[in-house]
């Protein structure tokens, strides 16, 4: 089952959810959930849209797939809940934050603080089978999330698009770079971070662009305390 899209986003995506591919995706998920464990939990599929309403989006950070191990995925790209060890790509993000904006590395990988400041933390594919990376690719999610990217591109207010890795860079064609700012870098994966993610300074560049737009910069610092397991994400 695909949960209901939050209201502000529903207005932006009203035509998309009526299309045949979206109905087919719904049926696929219903059937696959009967046979397999699916991440994130159903209620968290649209956590990124819930935490960052359409009108509030100032930055779009694009990931590819949700994490596929137990307890990791909760609907925000790169983020994991407190108590779950940060995966290697997230640890590399923290290292670059530390170098770029004097970030203090916390004891968790929970990034809801970013989403609440207007960073749409979007994965291109919104679900995955447990322990089967890429298992829900090419089922329709990419069409839907492309529509989300296009909806953000259509905003009158300028947005910063953070595109890390070759997959994310394919989305440049959906973005008007005359109105918006695109900040590209190598993916933070351990396989590639040393080849151009480290030293790319995407966080300070994002804040510089936001201030140029007349918007407040992002407070990137997350905290080691104060999170509740009952948080609605």
Coordinates of C-alpha atoms in Angstrom, one line a residue:
X1 CA 0.0 0.0 0.0
X2 CA 1.2 3.5 -0.8
X3 CA 0.1 6.0 1.9
X4 CA -1.6 9.2 1.1
X5 CA 0.7 12.0 -0.1
X6 CA 0.8 15.0 2.2
X7 CA -1.6 17.7 1.2
X8 CA 0.7 20.4 -0.1
X9 CA 2.6 17.9 -2.2
X10 CA -0.7 16.3 -3.3
X11 CA -1.6 19.5 -5.0
X12 CA 1.7 19.6 -6.9
X13 CA 1.4 15.9 -7.9
X14 CA -2.3 15.5 -8.4
X15 CA -2.0 14.5 -12.0
X16 CA 0.9 12.1 -11.3
X17 CA -1.0 9.8 -8.9
X18 CA -3.7 9.3 -11.5
X19 CA -1.4 7.9 -14.1
X20 CA -1.4 4.1 -14.9
X21 CA 2.2 3.6 -13.8
X22 CA 1.4 4.8 -10.3
X23 CA -1.5 2.5 -10.0
X24 CA 0.7 -0.3 -11.3
X25 CA 3.3 0.6 -8.7
X26 CA 0.6 0.5 -6.0
X27 CA -0.3 -3.0 -7.0
X28 CA 3.3 -4.2 -7.1
X29 CA 4.0 -2.9 -3.6
X30 CA 0.8 -4.5 -2.2
X31 CA 1.8 -7.8 -3.7
X32 CA 5.5 -7.6 -2.8
X33 CA 4.7 -6.7 0.8
X34 CA 2.7 -10.0 1.2
X35 CA 5.9 -12.0 0.3
X36 CA 8.7 -9.9 1.6
X37 CA 9.7 -7.4 4.3
X38 CA 9.8 -4.0 2.7
X39 CA 11.8 -0.9 3.9
X40 CA 11.0 1.7 5.0
X41 CA 7.8 0.9 7.0
X42 CA 4.7 1.8 5.0
X43 CA 3.9 4.9 7.1
X44 CA 7.4 6.3 6.5
X45 CA 7.5 6.0 2.7
X46 CA 6.7 9.7 2.3
X47 CA 8.5 10.9 5.5
X48 CA 10.6 13.3 3.3
X49 CA 7.4 15.0 2.0
X50 CA 5.9 15.1 5.4
X51 CA 8.9 16.8 7.1
X52 CA 9.5 19.2 4.2
X53 CA 6.3 20.7 2.8
X54 CA 6.4 21.8 -0.8
X55 CA 6.2 25.4 0.1
X56 CA 9.2 25.1 2.4
X57 CA 11.7 23.4 0.0
X58 CA 14.9 25.4 -0.4
X59 CA 17.3 22.5 -0.9
X60 CA 16.8 19.1 -2.6
X61 CA 19.3 16.4 -1.6
X62 CA 19.0 13.4 -3.8
X63 CA 19.8 9.8 -2.8
X64 CA 19.2 6.6 -4.8
X65 CA 17.8 3.7 -2.8
X66 CA 16.6 3.4 0.8
X67 CA 18.9 1.5 3.1
X68 CA 18.1 -2.2 3.0
X69 CA 19.2 -3.5 6.4
X70 CA 17.0 -3.9 9.4
X71 CA 16.0 -0.6 11.1
X72 CA 17.9 1.7 8.8
X73 CA 15.5 3.3 6.3
X74 CA 13.0 5.7 7.7
X75 CA 12.1 7.8 4.6
X76 CA 15.0 10.4 4.5
X77 CA 17.9 9.8 2.2
X78 CA 21.2 9.1 3.9
X79 CA 19.6 9.3 7.4
X80 CA 19.1 6.6 10.0
X81 CA 17.4 6.7 13.4
X82 CA 19.2 7.2 16.7
X83 CA 20.6 3.8 17.9
X84 CA 21.3 2.6 14.3
X85 CA 25.0 2.9 13.4
X86 CA 25.6 5.4 10.6
X87 CA 26.4 3.6 7.4
X88 CA 29.7 4.3 5.6
X89 CA 28.4 7.0 3.2
X90 CA 26.8 8.9 6.0
X91 CA 30.1 8.8 8.0
X92 CA 31.8 10.3 5.0
X93 CA 29.2 13.0 4.8
X94 CA 30.0 13.8 8.5
X95 CA 33.7 13.9 7.8
X96 CA 33.2 16.4 5.0
X97 CA 30.8 18.4 7.2
X98 CA 33.6 18.5 9.8
X99 CA 36.1 19.9 7.3
X100 CA 33.7 22.2 5.6
X101 CA 31.6 23.8 8.4
X102 CA 33.3 22.7 11.6
X103 CA 30.6 20.1 12.2
X104 CA 30.9 18.2 15.5
X105 CA 30.2 14.5 14.6
X106 CA 27.3 13.3 16.8
X107 CA 26.6 9.8 18.2
X108 CA 23.8 9.1 15.6
X109 CA 22.9 9.6 12.0
X110 CA 19.5 11.1 12.4
X111 CA 19.1 14.0 9.9
X112 CA 15.5 15.1 10.5
X113 CA 16.9 18.5 11.7
X114 CA 17.9 19.2 8.1
X115 CA 14.6 18.2 6.6
X116 CA 12.8 20.5 9.0
X117 CA 14.8 23.4 7.7
X118 CA 13.7 23.0 4.2
X119 CA 16.0 20.3 2.8
X120 CA 13.9 17.7 0.8
X121 CA 15.8 14.5 1.5
X122 CA 14.6 12.5 -1.4
X123 CA 15.6 9.0 -2.6
X124 CA 14.9 8.3 -6.3
X125 CA 13.4 5.0 -5.3
X126 CA 11.3 5.1 -2.2
X127 CA 11.1 1.4 -1.1
X128 CA 13.3 -1.7 -1.2
X129 CA 13.1 -5.4 -0.1
X130 CA 15.0 -6.2 3.1
X131 CA 18.6 -7.2 2.3
X132 CA 18.0 -6.9 -1.5
X133 CA 19.6 -3.6 -2.7
X134 CA 18.0 -2.2 -5.8
X135 CA 15.1 -4.7 -5.7
X136 CA 12.4 -1.9 -6.3
X137 CA 14.2 -0.1 -9.1
X138 CA 12.4 0.3 -12.4
X139 CA 9.0 -0.3 -10.9
X140 CA 7.8 3.2 -11.2
X141 CA 9.3 5.1 -8.3
X142 CA 11.8 6.8 -10.6
X143 CA 9.0 8.3 -12.7
X144 CA 7.3 9.6 -9.6
X145 CA 10.4 11.1 -8.0
X146 CA 11.3 12.7 -11.3
X147 CA 7.9 14.4 -11.1
X148 CA 8.8 15.6 -7.6
X149 CA 12.1 17.0 -8.9
X150 CA 10.2 18.8 -11.7
X151 CA 7.6 20.1 -9.2
X152 CA 10.5 21.6 -7.1
X153 CA 12.0 23.0 -10.3
X154 CA 8.7 24.7 -11.0
X155 CA 8.8 26.7 -7.8
X156 CA 9.2 30.4 -8.3
X157 CA 11.6 30.7 -5.4
X158 CA 15.1 29.5 -6.3
X159 CA 16.3 26.1 -4.9
X160 CA 19.7 24.5 -4.3
X161 CA 19.9 21.0 -5.8
X162 CA 22.6 18.8 -4.3
X163 CA 23.5 16.0 -6.7
X164 CA 26.1 13.5 -5.6
X165 CA 27.3 10.8 -7.9
X166 CA 26.6 9.9 -11.5
X167 CA 23.1 8.6 -10.9
X168 CA 22.0 11.9 -9.3
X169 CA 23.7 14.0 -12.0
X170 CA 21.4 12.4 -14.6
X171 CA 18.7 14.5 -13.1
X172 CA 20.3 17.8 -14.3
X173 CA 18.1 17.7 -17.4
X174 CA 15.1 18.2 -15.1
X175 CA 16.4 21.4 -13.5
X176 CA 16.5 24.9 -14.9
X177 CA 20.0 26.0 -13.9
X178 CA 19.3 29.6 -14.8
X179 CA 16.9 29.9 -11.9
X180 CA 18.3 27.4 -9.5
X181 CA 21.7 26.4 -8.3
X182 CA 23.1 22.9 -8.9
X183 CA 26.0 21.7 -6.7
X184 CA 27.5 18.5 -7.9
X185 CA 30.0 16.2 -6.3
X186 CA 31.2 12.6 -6.3
X187 CA 29.1 10.2 -4.2
X188 CA 30.1 9.9 -0.6
X189 CA 30.4 6.1 -0.8
X190 CA 33.7 4.7 0.5
X191 CA 34.3 3.5 -3.1
X192 CA 34.4 7.0 -4.5
X193 CA 34.6 9.6 -1.7
X194 CA 38.3 10.1 -2.0
X195 CA 37.9 10.8 -5.7
X196 CA 36.1 14.1 -5.3
X197 CA 33.6 14.1 -2.5
X198 CA 36.1 15.0 0.2
X199 CA 37.1 18.6 -0.3
X200 CA 34.0 19.5 -2.5
X201 CA 32.5 21.7 0.3
X202 CA 28.9 21.2 -0.7
X203 CA 27.5 22.4 2.7
X204 CA 29.2 25.8 2.7
X205 CA 28.4 26.2 -1.0
X206 CA 24.8 25.5 -0.3
X207 CA 24.6 28.2 2.4
X208 CA 26.4 30.7 0.2
X209 CA 23.8 30.1 -2.5
X210 CA 20.9 30.3 -0.1
X211 CA 22.2 33.6 1.3
X212 CA 22.6 34.9 -2.3
X213 CA 18.9 34.1 -2.7
X214 CA 18.1 36.1 0.4
X215 CA 17.3 33.0 2.4
X216 CA 18.8 31.8 5.7
X217 CA 21.6 29.2 5.6
X218 CA 21.2 25.7 6.9
X219 CA 22.2 24.9 10.5
X220 CA 24.0 21.6 9.6
X221 CA 24.8 20.7 13.1
X222 CA 22.8 17.7 14.4
X223 CA 22.8 16.8 18.0
X224 CA 23.7 13.7 20.1
X225 CA 20.9 14.3 22.5
X226 CA 17.2 15.2 22.6
X227 CA 15.7 12.7 20.1
X228 CA 12.7 10.6 21.0
X229 CA 12.1 7.1 19.5
X230 CA 8.5 8.2 19.1
X231 CA 9.4 11.0 16.7
X232 CA 6.8 11.0 13.9
X233 CA 9.2 10.6 11.0

